[in-house]
PDB file of C-alpha atoms in Angstrom:
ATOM      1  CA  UNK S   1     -40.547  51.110-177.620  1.00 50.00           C
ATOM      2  CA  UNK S   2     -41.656  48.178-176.220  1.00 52.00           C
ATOM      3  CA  UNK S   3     -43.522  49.536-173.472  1.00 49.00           C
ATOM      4  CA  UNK S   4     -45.411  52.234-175.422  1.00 57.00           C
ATOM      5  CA  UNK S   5     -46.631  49.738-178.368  1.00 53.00           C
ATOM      6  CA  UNK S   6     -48.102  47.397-174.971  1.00 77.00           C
ATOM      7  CA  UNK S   7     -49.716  49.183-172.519  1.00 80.00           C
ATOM      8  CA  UNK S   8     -51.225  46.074-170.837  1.00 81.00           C
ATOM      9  CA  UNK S   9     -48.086  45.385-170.233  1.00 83.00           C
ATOM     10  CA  UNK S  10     -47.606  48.417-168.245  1.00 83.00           C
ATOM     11  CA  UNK S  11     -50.825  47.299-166.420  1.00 83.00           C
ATOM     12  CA  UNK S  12     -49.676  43.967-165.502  1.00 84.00           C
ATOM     13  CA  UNK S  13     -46.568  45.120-163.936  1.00 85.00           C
ATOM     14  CA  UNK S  14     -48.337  47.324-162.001  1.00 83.00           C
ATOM     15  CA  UNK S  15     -51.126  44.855-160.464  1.00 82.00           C
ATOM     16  CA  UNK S  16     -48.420  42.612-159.901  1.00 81.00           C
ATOM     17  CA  UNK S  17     -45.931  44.905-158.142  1.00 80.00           C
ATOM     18  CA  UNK S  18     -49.527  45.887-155.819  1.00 77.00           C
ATOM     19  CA  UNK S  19     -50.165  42.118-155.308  1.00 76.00           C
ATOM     20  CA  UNK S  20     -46.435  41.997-153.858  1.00 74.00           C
ATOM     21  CA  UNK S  21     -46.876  44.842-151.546  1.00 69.00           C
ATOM     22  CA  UNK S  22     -50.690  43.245-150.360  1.00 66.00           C
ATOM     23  CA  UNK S  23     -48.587  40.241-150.025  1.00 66.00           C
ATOM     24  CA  UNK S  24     -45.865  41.275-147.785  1.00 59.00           C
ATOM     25  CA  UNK S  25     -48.562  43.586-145.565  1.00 56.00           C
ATOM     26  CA  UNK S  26     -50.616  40.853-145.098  1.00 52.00           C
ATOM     27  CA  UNK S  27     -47.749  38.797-143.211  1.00 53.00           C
ATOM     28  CA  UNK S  28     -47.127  41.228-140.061  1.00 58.00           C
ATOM     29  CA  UNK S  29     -47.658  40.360-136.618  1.00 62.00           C
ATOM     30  CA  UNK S  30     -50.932  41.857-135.406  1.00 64.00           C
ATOM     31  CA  UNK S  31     -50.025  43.983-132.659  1.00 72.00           C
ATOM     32  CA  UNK S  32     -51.673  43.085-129.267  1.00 75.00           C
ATOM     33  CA  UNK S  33     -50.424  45.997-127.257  1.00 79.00           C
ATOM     34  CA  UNK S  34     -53.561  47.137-124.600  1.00 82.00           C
ATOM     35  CA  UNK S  35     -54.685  43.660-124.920  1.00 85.00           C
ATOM     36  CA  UNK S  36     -54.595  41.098-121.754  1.00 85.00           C
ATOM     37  CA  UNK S  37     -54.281  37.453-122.541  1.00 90.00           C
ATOM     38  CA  UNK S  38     -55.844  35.921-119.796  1.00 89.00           C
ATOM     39  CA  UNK S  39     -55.570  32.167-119.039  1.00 87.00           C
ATOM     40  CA  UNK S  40     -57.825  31.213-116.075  1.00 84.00           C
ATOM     41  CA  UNK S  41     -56.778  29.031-113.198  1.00 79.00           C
ATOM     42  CA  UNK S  42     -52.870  30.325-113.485  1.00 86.00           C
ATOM     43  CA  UNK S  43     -51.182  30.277-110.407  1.00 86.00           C
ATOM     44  CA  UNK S  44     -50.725  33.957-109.047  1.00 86.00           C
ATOM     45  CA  UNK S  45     -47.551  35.773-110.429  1.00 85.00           C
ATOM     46  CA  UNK S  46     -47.263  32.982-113.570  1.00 88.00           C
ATOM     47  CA  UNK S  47     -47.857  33.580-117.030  1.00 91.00           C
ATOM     48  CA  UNK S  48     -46.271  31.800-120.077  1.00 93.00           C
ATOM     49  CA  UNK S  49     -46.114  32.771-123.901  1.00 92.00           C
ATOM     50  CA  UNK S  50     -47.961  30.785-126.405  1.00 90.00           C
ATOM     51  CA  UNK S  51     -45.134  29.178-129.226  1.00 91.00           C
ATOM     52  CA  UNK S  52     -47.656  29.242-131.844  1.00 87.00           C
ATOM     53  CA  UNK S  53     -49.055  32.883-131.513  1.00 84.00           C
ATOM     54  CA  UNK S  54     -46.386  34.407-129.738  1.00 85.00           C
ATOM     55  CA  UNK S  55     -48.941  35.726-127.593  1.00 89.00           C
ATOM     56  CA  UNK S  56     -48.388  36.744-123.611  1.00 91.00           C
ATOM     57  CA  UNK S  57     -50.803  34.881-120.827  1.00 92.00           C
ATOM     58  CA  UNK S  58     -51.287  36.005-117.636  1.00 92.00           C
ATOM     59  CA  UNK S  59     -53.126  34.503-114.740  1.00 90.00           C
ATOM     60  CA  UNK S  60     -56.267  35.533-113.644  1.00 87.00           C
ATOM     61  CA  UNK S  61     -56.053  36.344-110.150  1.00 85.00           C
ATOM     62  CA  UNK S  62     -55.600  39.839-110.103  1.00 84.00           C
ATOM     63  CA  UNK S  63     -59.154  40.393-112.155  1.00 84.00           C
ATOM     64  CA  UNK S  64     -61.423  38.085-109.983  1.00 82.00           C
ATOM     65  CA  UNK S  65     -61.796  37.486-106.485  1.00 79.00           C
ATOM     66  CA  UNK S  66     -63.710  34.097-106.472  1.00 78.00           C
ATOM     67  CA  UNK S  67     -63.725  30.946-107.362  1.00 75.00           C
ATOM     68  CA  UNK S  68     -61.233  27.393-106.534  1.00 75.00           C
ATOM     69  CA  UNK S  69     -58.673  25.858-108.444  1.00 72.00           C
ATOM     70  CA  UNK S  70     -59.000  22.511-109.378  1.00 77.00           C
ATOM     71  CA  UNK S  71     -56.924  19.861-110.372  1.00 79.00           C
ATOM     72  CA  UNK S  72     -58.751  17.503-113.018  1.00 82.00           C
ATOM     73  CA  UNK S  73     -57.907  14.584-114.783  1.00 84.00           C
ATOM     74  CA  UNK S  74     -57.585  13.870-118.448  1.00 81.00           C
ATOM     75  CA  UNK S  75     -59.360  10.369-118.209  1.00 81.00           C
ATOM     76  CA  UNK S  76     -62.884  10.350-118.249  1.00 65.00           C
TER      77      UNK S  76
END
């Protein structure tokens, strides 16, 4: 048998077939349930989804009860 007479061979499968597995655990989503995204300055009510994370923002006025919104502008 081939496998008998080689059993580095039988080793190297196996790392390889573990590498694989690593490989496909290592691309889930990280789950980001009892998290809160919080993006401050939101309007009240609004919230948006970011396309590159997938992750859910919500504004911040229902966790502080202070400060002004302020529009700004992108030229200095």
């Amino acid at each position: 048998m081939v496998i008998a007479a080689r059993p580095w061979l039988r080793l190297l499968l196996g790392l390889a077939v573990a590498a694989g597995v690593l490989q496909v655990r290592g691309q889930r989503t990280p789950s980001i349930t009892g998290f809160i995204s919080i993006d401050c300055g939101l309007p009240e009510q609004s919230g948006y989804v970011d396309a590159a994370t997938k992750i859910p923002y919500t504004s911040d006025s229902g966790f502080t009860d202070a400060g002004s919104n302020r529009d700004i502008s992108r030229e200095c």
